[in-house]
CSV table of C-alpha atoms in Angstrom, one decimal:
chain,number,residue,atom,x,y,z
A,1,UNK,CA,-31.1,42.6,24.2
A,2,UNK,CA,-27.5,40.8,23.1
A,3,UNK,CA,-27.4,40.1,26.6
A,4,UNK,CA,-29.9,37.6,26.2
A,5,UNK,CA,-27.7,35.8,23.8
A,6,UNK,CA,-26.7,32.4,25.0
A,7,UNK,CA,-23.1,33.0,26.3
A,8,UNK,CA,-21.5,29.7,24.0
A,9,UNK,CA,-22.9,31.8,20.6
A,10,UNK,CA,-21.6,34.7,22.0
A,11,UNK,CA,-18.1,33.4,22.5
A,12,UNK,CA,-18.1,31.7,18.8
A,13,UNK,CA,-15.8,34.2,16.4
A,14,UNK,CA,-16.3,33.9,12.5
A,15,UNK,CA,-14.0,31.1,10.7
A,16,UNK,CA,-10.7,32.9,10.6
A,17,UNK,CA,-10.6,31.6,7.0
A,18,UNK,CA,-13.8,34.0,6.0
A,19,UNK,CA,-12.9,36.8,8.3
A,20,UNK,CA,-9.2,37.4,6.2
A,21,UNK,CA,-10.9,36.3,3.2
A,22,UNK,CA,-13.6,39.3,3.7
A,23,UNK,CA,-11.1,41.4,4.6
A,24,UNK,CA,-9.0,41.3,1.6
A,25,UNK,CA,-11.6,40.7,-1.0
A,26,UNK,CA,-11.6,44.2,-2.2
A,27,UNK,CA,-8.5,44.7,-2.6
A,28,UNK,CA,-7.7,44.9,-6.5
A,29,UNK,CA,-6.0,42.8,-9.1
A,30,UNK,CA,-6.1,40.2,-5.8
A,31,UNK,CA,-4.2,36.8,-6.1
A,32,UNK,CA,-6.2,34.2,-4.3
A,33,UNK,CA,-4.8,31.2,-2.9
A,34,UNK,CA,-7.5,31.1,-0.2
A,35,UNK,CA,-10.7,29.8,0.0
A,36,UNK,CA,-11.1,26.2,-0.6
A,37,UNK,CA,-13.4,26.1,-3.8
A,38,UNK,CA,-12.5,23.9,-6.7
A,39,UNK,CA,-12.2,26.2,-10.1
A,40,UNK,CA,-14.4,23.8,-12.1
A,41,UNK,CA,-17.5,24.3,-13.1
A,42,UNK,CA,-20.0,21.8,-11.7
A,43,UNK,CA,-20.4,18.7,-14.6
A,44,UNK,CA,-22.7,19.8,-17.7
A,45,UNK,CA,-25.0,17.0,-16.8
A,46,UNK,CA,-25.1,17.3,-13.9
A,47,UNK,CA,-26.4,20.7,-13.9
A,48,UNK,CA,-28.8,19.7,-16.4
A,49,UNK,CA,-30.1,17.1,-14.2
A,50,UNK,CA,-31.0,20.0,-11.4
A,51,UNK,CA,-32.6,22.0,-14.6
A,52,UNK,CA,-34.8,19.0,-15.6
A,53,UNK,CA,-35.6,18.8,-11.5
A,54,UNK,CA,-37.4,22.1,-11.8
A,55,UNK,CA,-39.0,21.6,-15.0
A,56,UNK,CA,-40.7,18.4,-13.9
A,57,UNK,CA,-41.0,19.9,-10.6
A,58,UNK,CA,-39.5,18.2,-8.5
A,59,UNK,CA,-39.5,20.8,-5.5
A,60,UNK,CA,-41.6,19.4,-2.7
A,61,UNK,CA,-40.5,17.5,0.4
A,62,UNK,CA,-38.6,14.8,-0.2
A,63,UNK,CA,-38.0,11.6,3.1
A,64,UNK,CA,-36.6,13.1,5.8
A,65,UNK,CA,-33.4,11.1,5.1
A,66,UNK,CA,-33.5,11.4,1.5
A,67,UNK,CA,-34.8,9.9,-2.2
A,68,UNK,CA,-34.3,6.3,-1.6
A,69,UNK,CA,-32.7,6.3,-4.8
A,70,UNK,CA,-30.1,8.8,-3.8
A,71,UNK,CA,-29.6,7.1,-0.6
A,72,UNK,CA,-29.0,3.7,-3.0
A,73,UNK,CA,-26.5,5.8,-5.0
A,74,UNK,CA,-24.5,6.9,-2.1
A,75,UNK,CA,-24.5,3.5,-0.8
A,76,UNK,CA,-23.2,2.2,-4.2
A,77,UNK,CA,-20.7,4.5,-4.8
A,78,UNK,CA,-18.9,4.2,-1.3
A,79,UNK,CA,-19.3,0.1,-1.7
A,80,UNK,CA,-17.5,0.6,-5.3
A,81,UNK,CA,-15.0,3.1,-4.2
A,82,UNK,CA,-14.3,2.3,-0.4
A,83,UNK,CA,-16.0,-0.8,0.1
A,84,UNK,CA,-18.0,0.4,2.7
A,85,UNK,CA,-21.1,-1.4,3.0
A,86,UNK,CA,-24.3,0.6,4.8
A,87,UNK,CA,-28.0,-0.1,4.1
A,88,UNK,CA,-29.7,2.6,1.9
A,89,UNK,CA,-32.8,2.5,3.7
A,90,UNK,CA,-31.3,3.2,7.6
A,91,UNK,CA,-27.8,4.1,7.3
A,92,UNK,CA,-27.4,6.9,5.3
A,93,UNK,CA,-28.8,10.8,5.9
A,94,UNK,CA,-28.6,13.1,2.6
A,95,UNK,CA,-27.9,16.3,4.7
A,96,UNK,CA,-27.0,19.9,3.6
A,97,UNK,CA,-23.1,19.5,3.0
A,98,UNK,CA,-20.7,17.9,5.1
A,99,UNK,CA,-21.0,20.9,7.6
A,100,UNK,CA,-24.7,19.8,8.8
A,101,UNK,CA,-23.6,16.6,8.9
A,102,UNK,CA,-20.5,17.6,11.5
A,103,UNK,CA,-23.5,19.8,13.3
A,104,UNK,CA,-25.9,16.4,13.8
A,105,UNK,CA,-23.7,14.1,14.8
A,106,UNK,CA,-22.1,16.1,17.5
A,107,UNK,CA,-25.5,17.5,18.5
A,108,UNK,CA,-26.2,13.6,18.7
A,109,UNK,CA,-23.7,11.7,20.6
A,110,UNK,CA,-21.9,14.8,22.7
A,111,UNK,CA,-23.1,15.8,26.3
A,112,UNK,CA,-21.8,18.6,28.9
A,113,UNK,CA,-18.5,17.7,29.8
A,114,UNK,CA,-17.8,14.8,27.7
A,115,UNK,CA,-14.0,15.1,25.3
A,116,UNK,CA,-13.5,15.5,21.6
A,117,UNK,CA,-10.2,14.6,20.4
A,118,UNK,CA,-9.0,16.9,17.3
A,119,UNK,CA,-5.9,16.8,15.5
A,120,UNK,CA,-4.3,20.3,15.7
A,121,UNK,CA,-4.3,22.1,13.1
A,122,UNK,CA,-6.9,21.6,11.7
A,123,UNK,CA,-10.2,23.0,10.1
A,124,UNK,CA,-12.0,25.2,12.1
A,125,UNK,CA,-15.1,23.7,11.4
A,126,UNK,CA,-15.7,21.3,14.5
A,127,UNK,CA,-14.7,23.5,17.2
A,128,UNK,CA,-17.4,25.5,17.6
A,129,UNK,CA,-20.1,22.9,17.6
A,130,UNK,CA,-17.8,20.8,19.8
A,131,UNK,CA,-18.0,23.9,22.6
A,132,UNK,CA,-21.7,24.8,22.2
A,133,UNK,CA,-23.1,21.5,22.9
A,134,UNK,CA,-20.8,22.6,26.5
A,135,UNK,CA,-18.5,19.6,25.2
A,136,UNK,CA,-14.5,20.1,25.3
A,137,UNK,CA,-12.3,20.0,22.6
A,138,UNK,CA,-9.2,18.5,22.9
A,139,UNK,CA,-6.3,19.1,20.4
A,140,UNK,CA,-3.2,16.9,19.7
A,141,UNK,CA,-0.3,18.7,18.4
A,142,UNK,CA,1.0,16.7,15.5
A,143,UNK,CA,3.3,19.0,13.8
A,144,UNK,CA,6.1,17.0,14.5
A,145,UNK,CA,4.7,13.7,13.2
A,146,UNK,CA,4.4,15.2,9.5
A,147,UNK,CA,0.9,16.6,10.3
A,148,UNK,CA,-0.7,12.1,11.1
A,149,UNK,CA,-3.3,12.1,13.3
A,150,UNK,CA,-1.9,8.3,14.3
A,151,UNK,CA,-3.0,6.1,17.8
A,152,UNK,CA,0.5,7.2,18.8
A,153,UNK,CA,0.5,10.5,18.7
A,154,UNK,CA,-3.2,10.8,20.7
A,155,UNK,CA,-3.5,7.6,23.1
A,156,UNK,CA,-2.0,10.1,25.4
A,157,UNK,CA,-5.2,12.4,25.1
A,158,UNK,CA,-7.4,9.7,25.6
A,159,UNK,CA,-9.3,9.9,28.8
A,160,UNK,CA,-12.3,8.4,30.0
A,161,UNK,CA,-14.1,11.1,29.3
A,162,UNK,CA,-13.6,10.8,25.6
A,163,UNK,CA,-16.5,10.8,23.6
A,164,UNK,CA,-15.1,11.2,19.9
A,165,UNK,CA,-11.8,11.2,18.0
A,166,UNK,CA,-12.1,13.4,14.5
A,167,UNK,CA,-10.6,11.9,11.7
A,168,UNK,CA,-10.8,14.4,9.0
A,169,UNK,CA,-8.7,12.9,6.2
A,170,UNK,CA,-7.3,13.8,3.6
A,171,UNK,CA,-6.9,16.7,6.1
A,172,UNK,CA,-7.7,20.2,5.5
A,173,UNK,CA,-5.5,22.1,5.9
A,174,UNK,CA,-2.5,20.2,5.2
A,175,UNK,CA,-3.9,17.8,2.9
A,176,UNK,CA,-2.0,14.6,4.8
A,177,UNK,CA,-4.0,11.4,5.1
A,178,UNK,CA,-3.5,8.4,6.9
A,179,UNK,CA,-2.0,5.2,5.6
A,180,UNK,CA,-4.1,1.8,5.7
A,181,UNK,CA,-2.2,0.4,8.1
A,182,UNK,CA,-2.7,4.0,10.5
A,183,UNK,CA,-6.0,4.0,10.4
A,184,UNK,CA,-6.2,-0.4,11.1
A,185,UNK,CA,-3.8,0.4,14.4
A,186,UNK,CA,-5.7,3.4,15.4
A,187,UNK,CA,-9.3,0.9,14.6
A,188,UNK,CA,-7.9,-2.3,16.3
A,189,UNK,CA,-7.3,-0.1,19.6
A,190,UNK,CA,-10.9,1.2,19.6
A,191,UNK,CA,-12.7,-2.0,19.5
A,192,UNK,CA,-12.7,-2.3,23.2
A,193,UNK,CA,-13.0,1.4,23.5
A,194,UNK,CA,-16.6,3.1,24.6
A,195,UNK,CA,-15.8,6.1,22.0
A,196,UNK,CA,-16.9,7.4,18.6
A,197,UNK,CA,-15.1,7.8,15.3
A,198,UNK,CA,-16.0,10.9,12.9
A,199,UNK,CA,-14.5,10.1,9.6
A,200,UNK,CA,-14.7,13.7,7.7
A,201,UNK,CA,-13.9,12.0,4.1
A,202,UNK,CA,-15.1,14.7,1.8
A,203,UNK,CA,-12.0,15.0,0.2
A,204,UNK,CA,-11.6,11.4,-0.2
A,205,UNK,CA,-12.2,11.3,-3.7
A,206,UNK,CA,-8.9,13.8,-4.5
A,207,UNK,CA,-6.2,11.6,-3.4
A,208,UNK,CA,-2.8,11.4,-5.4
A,209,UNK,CA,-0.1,8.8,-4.1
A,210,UNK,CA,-2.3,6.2,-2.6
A,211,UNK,CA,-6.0,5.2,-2.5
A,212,UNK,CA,-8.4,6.6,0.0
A,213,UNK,CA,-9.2,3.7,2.9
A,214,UNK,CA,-12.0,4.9,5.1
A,215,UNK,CA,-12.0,3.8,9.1
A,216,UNK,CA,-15.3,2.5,8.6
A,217,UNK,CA,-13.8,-0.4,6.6
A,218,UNK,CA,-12.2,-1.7,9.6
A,219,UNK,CA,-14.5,-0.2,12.4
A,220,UNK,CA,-17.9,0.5,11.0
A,221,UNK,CA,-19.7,-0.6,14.2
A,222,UNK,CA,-17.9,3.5,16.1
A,223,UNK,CA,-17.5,5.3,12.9
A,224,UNK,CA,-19.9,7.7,11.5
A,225,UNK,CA,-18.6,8.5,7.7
A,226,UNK,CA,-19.4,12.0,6.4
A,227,UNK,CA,-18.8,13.0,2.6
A,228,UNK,CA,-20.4,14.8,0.3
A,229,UNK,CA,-20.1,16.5,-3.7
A,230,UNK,CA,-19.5,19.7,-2.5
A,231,UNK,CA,-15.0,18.5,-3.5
A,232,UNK,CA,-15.2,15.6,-5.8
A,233,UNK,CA,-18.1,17.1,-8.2
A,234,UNK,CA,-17.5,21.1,-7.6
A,235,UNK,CA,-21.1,21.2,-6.3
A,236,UNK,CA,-20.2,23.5,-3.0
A,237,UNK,CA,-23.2,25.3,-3.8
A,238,UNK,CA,-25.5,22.7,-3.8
A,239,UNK,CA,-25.2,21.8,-0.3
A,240,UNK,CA,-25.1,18.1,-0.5
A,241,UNK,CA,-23.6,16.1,2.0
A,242,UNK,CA,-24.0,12.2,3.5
A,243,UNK,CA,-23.6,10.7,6.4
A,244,UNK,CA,-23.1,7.2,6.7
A,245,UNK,CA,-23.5,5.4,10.2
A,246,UNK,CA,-24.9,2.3,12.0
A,247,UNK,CA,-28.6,1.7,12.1
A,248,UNK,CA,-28.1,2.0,15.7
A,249,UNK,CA,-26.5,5.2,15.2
A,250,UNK,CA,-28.2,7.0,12.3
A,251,UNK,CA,-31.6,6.5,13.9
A,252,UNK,CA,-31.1,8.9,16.6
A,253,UNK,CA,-29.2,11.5,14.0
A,254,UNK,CA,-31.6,11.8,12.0
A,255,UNK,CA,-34.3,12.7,14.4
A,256,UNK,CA,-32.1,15.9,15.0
A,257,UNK,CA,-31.8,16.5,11.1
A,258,UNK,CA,-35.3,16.3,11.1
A,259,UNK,CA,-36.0,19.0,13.0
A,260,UNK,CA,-33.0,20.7,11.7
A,261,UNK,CA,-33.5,21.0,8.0
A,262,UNK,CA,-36.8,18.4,7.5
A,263,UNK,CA,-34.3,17.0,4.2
A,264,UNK,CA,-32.1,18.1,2.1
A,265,UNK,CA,-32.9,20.5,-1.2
A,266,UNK,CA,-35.2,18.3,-3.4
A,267,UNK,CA,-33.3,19.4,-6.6
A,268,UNK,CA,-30.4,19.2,-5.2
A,269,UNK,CA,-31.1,15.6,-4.9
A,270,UNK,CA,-31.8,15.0,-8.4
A,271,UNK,CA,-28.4,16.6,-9.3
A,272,UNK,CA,-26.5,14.2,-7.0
A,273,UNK,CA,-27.8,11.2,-8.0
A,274,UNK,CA,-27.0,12.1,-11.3
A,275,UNK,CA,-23.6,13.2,-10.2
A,276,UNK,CA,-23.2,9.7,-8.2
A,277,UNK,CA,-24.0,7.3,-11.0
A,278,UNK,CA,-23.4,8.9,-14.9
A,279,UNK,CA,-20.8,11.1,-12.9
A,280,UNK,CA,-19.1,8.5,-10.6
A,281,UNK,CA,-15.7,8.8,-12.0
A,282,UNK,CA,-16.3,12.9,-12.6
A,283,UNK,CA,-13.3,13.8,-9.8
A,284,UNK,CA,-10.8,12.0,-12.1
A,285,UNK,CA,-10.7,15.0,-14.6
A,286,UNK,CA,-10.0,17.5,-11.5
A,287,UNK,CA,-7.6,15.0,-9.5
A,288,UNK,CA,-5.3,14.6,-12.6
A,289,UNK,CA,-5.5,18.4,-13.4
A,290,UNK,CA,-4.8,19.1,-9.3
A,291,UNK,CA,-1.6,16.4,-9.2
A,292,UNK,CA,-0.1,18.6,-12.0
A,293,UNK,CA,-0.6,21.5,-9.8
A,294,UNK,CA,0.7,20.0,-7.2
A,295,UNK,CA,4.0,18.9,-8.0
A,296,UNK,CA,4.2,22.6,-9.7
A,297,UNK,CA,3.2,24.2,-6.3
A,298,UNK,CA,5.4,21.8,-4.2
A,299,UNK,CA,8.6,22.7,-6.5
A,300,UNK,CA,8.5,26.1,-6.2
A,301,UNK,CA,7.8,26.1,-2.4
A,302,UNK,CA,10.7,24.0,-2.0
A,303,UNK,CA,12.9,26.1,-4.3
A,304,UNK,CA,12.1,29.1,-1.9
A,305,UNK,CA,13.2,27.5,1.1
A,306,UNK,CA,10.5,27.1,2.6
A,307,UNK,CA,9.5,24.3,5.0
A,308,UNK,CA,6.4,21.8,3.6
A,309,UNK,CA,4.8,18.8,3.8
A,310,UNK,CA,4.1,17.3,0.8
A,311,UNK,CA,0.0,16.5,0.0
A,312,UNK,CA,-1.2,13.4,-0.1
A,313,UNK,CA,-4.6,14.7,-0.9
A,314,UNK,CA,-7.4,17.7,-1.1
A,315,UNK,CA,-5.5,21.1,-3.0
A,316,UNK,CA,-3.6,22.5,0.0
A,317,UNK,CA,-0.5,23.4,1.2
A,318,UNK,CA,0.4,24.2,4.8
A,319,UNK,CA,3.4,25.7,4.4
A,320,UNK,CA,6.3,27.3,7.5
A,321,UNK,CA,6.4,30.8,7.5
A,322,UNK,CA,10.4,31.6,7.4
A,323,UNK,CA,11.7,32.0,11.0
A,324,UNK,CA,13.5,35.4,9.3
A,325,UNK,CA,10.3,36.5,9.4
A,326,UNK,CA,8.9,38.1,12.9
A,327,UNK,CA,5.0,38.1,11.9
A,328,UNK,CA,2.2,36.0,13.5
A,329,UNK,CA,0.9,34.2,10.9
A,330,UNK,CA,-2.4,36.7,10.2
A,331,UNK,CA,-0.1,39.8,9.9
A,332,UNK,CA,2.2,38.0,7.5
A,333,UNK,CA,-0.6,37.3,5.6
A,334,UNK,CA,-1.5,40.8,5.7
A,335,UNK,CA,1.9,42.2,4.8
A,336,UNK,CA,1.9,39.3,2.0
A,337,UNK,CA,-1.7,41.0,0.4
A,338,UNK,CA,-0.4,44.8,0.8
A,339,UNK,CA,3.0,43.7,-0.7
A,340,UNK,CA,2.2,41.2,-3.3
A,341,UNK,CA,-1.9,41.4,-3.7
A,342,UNK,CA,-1.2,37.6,-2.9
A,343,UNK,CA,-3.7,36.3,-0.6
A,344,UNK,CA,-3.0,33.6,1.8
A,345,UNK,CA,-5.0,31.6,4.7
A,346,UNK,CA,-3.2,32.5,8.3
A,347,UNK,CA,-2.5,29.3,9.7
A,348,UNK,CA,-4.5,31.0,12.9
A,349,UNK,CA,-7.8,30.0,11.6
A,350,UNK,CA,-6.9,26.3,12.1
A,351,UNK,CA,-6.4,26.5,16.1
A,352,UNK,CA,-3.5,27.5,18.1
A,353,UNK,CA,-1.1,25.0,16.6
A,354,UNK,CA,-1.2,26.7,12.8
A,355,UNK,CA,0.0,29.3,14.2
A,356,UNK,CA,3.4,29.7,12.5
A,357,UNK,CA,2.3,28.6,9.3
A,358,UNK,CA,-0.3,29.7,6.1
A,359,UNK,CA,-2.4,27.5,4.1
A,360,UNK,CA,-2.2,28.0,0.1
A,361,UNK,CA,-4.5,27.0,-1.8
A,362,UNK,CA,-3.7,25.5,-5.5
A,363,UNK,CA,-7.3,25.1,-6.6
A,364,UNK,CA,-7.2,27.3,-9.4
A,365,UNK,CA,-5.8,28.1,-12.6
A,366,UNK,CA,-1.8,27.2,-13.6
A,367,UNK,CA,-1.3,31.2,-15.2
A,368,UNK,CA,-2.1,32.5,-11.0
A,369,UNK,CA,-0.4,30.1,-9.6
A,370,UNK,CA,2.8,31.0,-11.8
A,371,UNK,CA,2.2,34.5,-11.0
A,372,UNK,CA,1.1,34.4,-7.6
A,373,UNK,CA,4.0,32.5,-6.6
A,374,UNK,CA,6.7,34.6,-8.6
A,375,UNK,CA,5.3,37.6,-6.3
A,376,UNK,CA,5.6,35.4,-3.5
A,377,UNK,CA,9.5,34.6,-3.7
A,378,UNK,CA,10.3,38.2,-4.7
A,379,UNK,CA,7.9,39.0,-1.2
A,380,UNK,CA,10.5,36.2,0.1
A,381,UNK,CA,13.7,36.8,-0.7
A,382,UNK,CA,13.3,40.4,0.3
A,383,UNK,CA,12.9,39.2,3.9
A,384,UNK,CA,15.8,37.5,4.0
């Protein structure tokens, strides 16, 4: 029967980032710089906020777009920390994680033929939507503009059949962002422009050189905003995301989250309202503990030889494998697992243009980082 599949599912592969991470997760006494999972534990009370949930239980349907007084939380939180302003009762969706929101929006504004504009690399996340709704994605090279998305580097991409630009910042997986004055340019040249803005902010609460400024603050009119606690409150497993858009806008997404997912997890809910209010400021423990890491990870990269970008954001690094080195990027990630049992992301997974490079992860603990990376420069220096 397969080939009764439709032909776009068929031609989907499996997130290059799982399919090495599945690969190598048996191998033993593994290093993992991989997967992009905070190493905290989601906040005691908030997790006691999901407990009281069931106890009272709260586990029925909740509004298709969420508690009202979630939807009042989200809205609070991004006025306080953003100062983004969207209307609790129409322009927010409480969706399951980020990723559903991505799914929605596309499935909303995209139609056959019509361009999505993607900075390259980049997560492999929207892609796949992007090609089943029988949508194109376009990607813009921007290795040699320090990994920024900016309106220079893609007004020559833009065509009229341009339907969306994807702004995923801070950017995984080179954890750039974009300056205030980047995304204003990029804003003032849209106003006139019959295209969309998909602001992926869900790492906008792990910043470390500069404040996060969302696109929406300039252009909220084009911009749909997605976010979530799955970054800032180590709550990947709660599958809480939010989208924040127009009235205009949000009304037509949400009809296709309703018949997606009818709402989001009712306890989950309860957990994220608790996380947004008592737990507002909860990233600030993990942000201080990840700009430590950083500036360790960043130091020893650089004392290597290696070629990287310094984060502004997010826990990544996107890092140049050695030209000494005549690997594509997934069997030098290979060689680096069976020679050091360090594992790395191939920069494959994040389109055509992370090819080249490998994505390390510094969310988790200071004692594997120090020993991950020691095997790392040994595994370097005998290459050269």
């Amino acid at each position: 029967m397969e080939h009764l599949i439709n032909q776009r599912v068929k031609n989907i592969e499996i997130s290059g980032i799982r399919k090495f991470f599945n690969l190598v997760a048996d191998v033993e006494d593994l290093i993992s710089f991989t997967i992009g999972q905070p190493d905290f534990p989601t906040p005691d009370h908030v997790k006691k906020a999901g407990i009281q949930a069931i106890e009272k239980d709260f586990t029925s349907y909740t509004h298709n777009a969420g508690t009202l007084e979630l939807r009042k939380a989200a809205c609070q939180f991004v006025n306080k920390k953003y100062r983004l302003d969207y209307k609790a009762e129409s322009e927010v969706i409480v969706t399951m994680g980020a990723s559903e929101a991505i799914d929605i929006t596309f499935r909303t504004i995209l139609e056959e033929g019509t361009e999505v504009l993607l900075p390259g690399p980049i997560y492999p996340g929207y892609e796949p939507i992007i090609r089943m709704m029988g949508a194109v994605p376009v990607h813009v090279d921007i290795r040699k503009n320090q990994f920024r998305f900016t309106l220079e580097t893609m007004k020559p991409y833009i065509t009229d059949k341009t339907r969306c630009i994807v702004l995923p910042y801070p950017s995984n997986p080179t954890g750039v962002s974009l300056s205030s004055d980047e995304l204003r340019e990029i804003a003032d040249f849209m106003k006139d422009k019959d295209i969309f803005i998909l602001a992926d902010e869900i790492y906008s609460e792990l910043t470390f050189d500069q404040k996060h400024t969302s696109i929406a603050s300039f252009i909220k009119e084009k911009t749909i905003v997605i976010n979530g606690l799955s970054k800032s409150h180590s709550m990947t497993g709660w599958r809480i995301g939010f989208l924040f858009a127009p009235e205009s806008l949000a009304k037509h997404i949400l009809k296709v989250h309703q018949y997606n997912v009818s709402c989001a997890n009712s306890i989950a809910q309860k957990a994220a309202y608790e996380a947004l209010t008592i737990g507002i400021n909860d990233a600030d423990i993990m942000k201080e503990e990840y700009a430590k890491r950083r500036e360790y990870v960043y130091n020893r990269l650089k004392s290597m030889g290696l070629e990287v970008v310094k984060p502004d954001g997010a826990f990544y690094f996107f890092v140049k494998i050695p030209e000494t080195i005549s690997l594509n990027s997934f069997d030098f990630a290979l060689k680096l697992v069976q020679e050091t049992r360090v594992a790395v992301v191939p920069g494959s997974a994040f389109s055509e243009f992370g090819e080249g490079y490998f994505r390390l992860s510094f969310a988790c603990s200071m004692a594997n980082l120090e020993r991950g990376l020691n095997q790392m420069e040994t595994f370097f220096q005998q290459q050269k």
